[in-house]
Short mmCIF file of C-alpha atoms and ligand atoms in Angstrom, two decimals:
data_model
loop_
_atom_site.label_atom_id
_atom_site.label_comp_id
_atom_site.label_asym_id
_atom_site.label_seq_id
_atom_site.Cartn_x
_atom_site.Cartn_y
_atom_site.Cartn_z
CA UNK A 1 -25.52 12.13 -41.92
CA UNK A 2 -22.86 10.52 -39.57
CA UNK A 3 -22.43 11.82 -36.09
CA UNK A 4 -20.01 14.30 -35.28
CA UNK A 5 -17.33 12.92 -32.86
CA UNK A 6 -16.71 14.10 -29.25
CA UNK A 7 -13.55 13.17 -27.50
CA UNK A 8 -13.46 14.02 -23.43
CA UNK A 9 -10.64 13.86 -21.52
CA UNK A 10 -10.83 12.85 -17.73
CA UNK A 11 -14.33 11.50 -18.25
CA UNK A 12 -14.72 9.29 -15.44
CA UNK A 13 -16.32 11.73 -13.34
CA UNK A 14 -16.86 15.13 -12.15
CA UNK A 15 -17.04 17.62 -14.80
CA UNK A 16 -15.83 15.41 -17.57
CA UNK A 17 -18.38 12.83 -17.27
CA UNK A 18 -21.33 15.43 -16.64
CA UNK A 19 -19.81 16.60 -20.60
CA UNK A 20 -19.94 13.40 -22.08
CA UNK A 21 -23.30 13.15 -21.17
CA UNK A 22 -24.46 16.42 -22.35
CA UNK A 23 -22.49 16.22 -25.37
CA UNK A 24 -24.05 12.39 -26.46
CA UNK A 25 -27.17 13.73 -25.38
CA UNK A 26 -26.78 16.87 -28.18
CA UNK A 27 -26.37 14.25 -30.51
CA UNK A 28 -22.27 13.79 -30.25
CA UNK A 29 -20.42 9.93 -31.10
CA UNK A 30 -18.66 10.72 -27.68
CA UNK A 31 -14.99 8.96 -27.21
CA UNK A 32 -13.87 9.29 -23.41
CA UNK A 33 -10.18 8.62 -21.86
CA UNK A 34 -9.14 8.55 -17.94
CA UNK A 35 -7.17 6.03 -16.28
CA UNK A 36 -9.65 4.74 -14.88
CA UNK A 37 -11.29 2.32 -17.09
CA UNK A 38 -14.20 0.20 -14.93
CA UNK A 39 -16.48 3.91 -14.46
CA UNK A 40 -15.50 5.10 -18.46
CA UNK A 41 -16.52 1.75 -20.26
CA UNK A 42 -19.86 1.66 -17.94
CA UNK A 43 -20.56 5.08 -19.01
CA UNK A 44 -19.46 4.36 -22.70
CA UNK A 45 -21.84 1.98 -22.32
CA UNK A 46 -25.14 3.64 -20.95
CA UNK A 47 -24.20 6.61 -23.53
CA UNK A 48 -23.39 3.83 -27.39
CA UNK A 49 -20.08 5.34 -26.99
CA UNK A 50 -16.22 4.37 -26.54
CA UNK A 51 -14.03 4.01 -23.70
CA UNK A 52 -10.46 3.88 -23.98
CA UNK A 53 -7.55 3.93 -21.12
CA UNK A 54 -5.59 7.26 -20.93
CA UNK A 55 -3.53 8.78 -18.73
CA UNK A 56 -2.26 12.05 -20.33
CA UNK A 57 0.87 12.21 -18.04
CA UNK A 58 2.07 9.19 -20.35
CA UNK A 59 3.31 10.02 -24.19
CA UNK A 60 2.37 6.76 -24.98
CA UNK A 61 -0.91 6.48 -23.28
CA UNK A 62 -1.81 9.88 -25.46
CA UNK A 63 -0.45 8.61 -28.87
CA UNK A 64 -2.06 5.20 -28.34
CA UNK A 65 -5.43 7.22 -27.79
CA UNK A 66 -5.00 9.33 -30.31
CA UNK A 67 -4.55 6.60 -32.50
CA UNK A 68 -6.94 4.78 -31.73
CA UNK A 69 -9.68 7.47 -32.93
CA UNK A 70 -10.61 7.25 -36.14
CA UNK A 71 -11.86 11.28 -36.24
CA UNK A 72 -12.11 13.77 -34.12
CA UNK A 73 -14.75 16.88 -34.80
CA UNK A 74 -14.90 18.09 -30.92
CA UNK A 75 -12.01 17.63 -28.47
CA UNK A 76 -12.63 18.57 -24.57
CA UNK A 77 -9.58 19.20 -22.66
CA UNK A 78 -10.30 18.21 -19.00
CA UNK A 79 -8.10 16.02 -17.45
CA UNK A 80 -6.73 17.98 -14.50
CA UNK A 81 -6.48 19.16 -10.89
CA UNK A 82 -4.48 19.71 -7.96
CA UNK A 83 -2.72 17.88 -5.15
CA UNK A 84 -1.50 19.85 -2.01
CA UNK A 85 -1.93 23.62 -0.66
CA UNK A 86 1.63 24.18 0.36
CA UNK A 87 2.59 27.74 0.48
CA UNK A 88 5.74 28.60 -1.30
CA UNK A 89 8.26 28.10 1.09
CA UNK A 90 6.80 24.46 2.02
CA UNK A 91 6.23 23.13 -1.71
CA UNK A 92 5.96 19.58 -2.91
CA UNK A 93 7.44 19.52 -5.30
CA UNK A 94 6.25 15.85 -6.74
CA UNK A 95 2.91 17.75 -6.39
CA UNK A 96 4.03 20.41 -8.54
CA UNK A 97 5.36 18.27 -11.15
CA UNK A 98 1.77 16.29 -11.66
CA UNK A 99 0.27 19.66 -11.45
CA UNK A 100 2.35 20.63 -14.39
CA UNK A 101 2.12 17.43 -16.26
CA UNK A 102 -1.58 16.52 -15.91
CA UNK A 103 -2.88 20.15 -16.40
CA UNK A 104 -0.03 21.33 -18.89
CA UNK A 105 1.94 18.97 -20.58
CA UNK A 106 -1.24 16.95 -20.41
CA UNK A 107 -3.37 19.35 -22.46
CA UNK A 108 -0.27 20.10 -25.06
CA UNK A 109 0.17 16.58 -25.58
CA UNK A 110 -3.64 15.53 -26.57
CA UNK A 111 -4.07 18.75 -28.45
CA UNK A 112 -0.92 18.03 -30.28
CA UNK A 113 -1.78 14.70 -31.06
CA UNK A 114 -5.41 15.57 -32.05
CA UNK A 115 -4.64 18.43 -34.34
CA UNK A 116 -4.36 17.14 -37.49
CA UNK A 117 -7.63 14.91 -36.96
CA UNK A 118 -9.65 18.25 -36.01
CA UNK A 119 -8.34 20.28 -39.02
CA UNK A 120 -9.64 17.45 -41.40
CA UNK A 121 -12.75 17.17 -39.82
CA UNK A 122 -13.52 20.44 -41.84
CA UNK A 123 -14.92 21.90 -38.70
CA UNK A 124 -13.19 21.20 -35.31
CA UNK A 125 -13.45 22.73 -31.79
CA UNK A 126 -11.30 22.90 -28.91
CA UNK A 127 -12.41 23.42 -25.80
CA UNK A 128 -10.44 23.45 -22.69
CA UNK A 129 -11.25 23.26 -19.32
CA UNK A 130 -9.36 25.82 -16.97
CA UNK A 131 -9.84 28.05 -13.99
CA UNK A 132 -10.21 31.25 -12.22
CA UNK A 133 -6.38 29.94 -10.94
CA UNK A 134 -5.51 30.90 -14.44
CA UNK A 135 -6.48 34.28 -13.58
CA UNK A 136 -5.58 34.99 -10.23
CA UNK A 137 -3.39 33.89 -7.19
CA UNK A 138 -3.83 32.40 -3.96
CA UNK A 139 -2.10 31.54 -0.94
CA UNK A 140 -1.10 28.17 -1.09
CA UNK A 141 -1.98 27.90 -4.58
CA UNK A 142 1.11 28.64 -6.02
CA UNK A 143 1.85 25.11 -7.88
CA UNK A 144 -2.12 25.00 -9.49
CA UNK A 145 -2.45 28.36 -10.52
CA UNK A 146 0.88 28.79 -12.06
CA UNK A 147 0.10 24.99 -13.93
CA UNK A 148 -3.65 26.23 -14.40
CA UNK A 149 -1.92 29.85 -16.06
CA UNK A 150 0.15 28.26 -18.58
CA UNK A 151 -2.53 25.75 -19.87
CA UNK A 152 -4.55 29.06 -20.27
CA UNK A 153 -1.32 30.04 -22.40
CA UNK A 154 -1.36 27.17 -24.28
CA UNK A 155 -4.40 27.22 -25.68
CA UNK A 156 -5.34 30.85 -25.75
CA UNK A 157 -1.94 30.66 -28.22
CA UNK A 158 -3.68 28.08 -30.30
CA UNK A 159 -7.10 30.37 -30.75
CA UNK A 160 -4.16 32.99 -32.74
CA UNK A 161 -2.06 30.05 -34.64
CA UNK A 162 -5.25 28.37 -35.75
CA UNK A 163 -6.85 31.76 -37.23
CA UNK A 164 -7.67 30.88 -40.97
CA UNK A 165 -8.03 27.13 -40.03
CA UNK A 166 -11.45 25.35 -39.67
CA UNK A 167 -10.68 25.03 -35.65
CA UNK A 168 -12.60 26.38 -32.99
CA UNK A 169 -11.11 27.94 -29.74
CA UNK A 170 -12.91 27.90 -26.36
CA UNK A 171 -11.86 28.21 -22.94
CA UNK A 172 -14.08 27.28 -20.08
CA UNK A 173 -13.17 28.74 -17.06
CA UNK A 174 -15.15 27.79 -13.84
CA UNK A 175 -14.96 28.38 -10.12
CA UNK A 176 -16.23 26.44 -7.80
CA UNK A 177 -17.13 23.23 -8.66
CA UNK A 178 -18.18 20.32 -6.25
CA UNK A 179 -16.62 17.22 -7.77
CA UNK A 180 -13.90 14.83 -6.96
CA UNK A 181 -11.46 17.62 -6.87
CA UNK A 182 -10.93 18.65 -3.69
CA UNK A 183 -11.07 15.25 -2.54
CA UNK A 184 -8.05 14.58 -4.39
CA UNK A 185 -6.53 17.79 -3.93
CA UNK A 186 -6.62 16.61 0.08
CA UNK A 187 -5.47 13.08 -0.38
CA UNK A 188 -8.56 11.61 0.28
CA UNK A 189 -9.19 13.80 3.66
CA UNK A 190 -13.25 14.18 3.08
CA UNK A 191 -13.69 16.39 5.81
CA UNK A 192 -11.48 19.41 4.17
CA UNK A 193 -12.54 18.58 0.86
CA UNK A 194 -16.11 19.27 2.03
CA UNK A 195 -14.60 22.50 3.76
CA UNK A 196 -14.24 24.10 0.56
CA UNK A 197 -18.04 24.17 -0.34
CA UNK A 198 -19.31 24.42 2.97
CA UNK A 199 -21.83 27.41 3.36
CA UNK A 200 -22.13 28.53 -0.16
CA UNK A 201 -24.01 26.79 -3.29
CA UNK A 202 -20.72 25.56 -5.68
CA UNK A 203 -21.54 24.58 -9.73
CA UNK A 204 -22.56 21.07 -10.26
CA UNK A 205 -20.76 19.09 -12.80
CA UNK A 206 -23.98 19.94 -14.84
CA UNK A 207 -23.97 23.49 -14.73
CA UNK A 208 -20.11 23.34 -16.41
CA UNK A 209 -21.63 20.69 -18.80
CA UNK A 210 -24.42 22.33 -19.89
CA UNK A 211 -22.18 25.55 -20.98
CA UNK A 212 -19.51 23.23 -22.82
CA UNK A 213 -22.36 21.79 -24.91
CA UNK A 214 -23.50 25.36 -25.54
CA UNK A 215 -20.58 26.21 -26.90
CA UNK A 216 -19.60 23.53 -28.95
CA UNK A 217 -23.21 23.55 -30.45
CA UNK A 218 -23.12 27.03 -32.14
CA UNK A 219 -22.94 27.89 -36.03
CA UNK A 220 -19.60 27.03 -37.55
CA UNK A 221 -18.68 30.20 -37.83
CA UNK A 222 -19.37 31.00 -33.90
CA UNK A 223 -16.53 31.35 -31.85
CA UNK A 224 -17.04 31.69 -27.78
CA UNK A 225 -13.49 32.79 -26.59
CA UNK A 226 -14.38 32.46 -23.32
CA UNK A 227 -16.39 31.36 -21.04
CA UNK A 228 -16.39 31.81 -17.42
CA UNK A 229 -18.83 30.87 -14.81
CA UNK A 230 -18.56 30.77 -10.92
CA UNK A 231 -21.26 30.12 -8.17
CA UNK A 232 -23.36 33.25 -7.74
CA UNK A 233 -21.83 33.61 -4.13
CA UNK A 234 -17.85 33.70 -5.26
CA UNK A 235 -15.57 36.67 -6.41
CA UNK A 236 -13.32 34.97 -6.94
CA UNK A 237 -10.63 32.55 -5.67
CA UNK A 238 -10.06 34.45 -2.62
CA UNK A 239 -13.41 35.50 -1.69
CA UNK A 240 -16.97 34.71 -1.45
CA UNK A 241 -19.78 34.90 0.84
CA UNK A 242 -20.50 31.80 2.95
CA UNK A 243 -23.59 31.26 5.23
O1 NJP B 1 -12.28 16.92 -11.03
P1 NJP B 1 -12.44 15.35 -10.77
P2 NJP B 1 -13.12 17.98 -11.92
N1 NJP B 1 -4.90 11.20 -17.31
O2 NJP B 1 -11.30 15.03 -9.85
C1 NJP B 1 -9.08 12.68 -14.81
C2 NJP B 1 -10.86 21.88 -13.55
N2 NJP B 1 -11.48 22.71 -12.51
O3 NJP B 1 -14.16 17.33 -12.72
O4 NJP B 1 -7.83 9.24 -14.67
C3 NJP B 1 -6.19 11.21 -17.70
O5 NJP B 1 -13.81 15.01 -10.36
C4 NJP B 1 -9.78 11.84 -13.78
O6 NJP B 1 -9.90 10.49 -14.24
P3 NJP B 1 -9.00 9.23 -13.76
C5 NJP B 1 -9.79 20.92 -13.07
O7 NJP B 1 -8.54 21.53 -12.91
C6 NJP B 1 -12.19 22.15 -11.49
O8 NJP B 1 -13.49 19.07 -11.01
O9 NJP B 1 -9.91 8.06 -13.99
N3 NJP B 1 -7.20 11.64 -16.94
C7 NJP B 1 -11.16 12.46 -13.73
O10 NJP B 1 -11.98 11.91 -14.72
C8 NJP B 1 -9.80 19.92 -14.21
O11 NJP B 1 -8.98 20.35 -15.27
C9 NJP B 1 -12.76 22.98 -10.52
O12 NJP B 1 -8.66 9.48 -12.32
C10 NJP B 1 -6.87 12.09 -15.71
C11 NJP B 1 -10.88 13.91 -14.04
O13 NJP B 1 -9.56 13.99 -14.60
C12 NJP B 1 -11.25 19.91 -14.68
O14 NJP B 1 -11.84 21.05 -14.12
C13 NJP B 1 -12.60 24.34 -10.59
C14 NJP B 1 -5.57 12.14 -15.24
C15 NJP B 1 -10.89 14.78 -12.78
O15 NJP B 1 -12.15 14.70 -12.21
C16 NJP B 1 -12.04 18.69 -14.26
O16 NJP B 1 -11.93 18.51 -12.85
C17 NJP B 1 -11.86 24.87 -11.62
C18 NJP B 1 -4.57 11.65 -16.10
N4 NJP B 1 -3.28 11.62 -15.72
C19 NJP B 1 -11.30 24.06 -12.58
N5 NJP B 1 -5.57 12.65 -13.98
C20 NJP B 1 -13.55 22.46 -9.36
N6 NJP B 1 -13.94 21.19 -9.34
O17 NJP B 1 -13.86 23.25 -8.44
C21 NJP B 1 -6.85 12.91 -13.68
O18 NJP B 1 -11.70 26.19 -11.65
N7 NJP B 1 -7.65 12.59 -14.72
#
């Protein structure tokens, strides 16, 4: 029987590439897009899989992935973050718009695109990548949670338009998680970024990983909703206990 096929978005790192490689390694043909190219083809490598530019921001970028993939069983939407922690009154907003287009428009316009591949598959799955920001506010956090809560719209509207099609619905929806994201978030400032996990134990990559490949490994018929896992130590995104 021919591998099922596993496409990743934003799989050049953090929780994205920890997925590809627990999704090749539960016996997925895994396709991966980012814009960065050099880190996906040397993990598309090390894992027999493909690598292929994307930047989901771009229409063209998407349809020229898309189309470039012959079928599609398992799509991961994960392509996001955040830039800036402006309160209202001081927004960016050029941060705001990537927010919007990389976590929103971003995740509508790969889904969109990979529809019709996931419906013939017989049995597709989409999974897509959140937050607790989809959930809850904080201050500053105005231009990511509002982006992160209408990407939970978006595809928590799919699970109902899809009922009665052969097309799984999941959302992950993680806390804490010590990637490349607050890095960017900060502009490169290492010293806040590592302010954000400092006395607590975040989720690796891994941990997300490992409950993505859960998911999209149960019965046919299995449906996980949603999933959501923080570090033991946070609430949520306004409170946890640091050491
Ligand atoms: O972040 P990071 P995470 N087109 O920065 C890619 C959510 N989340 O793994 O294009 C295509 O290490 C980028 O690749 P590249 C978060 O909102 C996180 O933590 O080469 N890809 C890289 O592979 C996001 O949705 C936390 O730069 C684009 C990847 O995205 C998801 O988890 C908590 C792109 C980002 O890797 C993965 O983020 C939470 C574009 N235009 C939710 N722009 C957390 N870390 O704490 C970026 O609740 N990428």
């Amino acid at each position: 029987m021919s591998k099922r096929t596993a496409v990743i978005t934003g799989a050049s790192a953090g929780i994205g590439e920890a997925t590809a490689r627990a999704l090749a390694e539960a016996g997925f043909e895994v396709v991966l897009g980012a814009r960065r190219l050099d880190r996906l083809q040397k993990l598309a490598d090390e894992l027999s899989g493909t690598a292929h530019v994307l930047d989901v921001t771009d229409p063209e970028s998407v349809a020229a992935f898309a189309g470039s993939i012959p079928e599609c069983h398992v799509l991961v939407n994960n392509a996001g973050g955040a830039r800036g922690l402006e309160r209202v009154e001081a927004a960016d907003e050029e941060n705001w718009r990537w927010m919007w287009e990389v976590n929103v428009l971003g995740t509508l316009r790969v889904t969109k695109a990979l529809l019709p591949k996931l419906v013939a598959s017989g049995d597709g799955h989409v999974l897509t990548v959140t937050s607790i920001a989809g959930y809850g506010v904080y201050d500053g956090g105005a231009g990511y949670t509002s982006a992160k809560h209408a990407q939970s719209a978006l595809h928590r509207t799919l699970r109902s338009e899809y009922l009665g099609e052969p097309v799984r619905v999941t959302e992950i929806v993680p806390g804490m998680v010590e990637t490349e994201f607050s890095l960017h978030r900060f502009e490169g400032d290492e010293e806040r970024a590592a302010g954000v996990y400092r006395g607590l134990q975040p989720l690796t990559p891994g941990d997300v990983a490992e409950v993505i490949a859960f998911a999209a490994t149960r019965p046919s018929h299995v449906n996980l909703d949603q999933i959501v896992l923080k570090p033991r130590a946070q609430y949520d995104g306004t409170r946890a206990h640091r050491s």
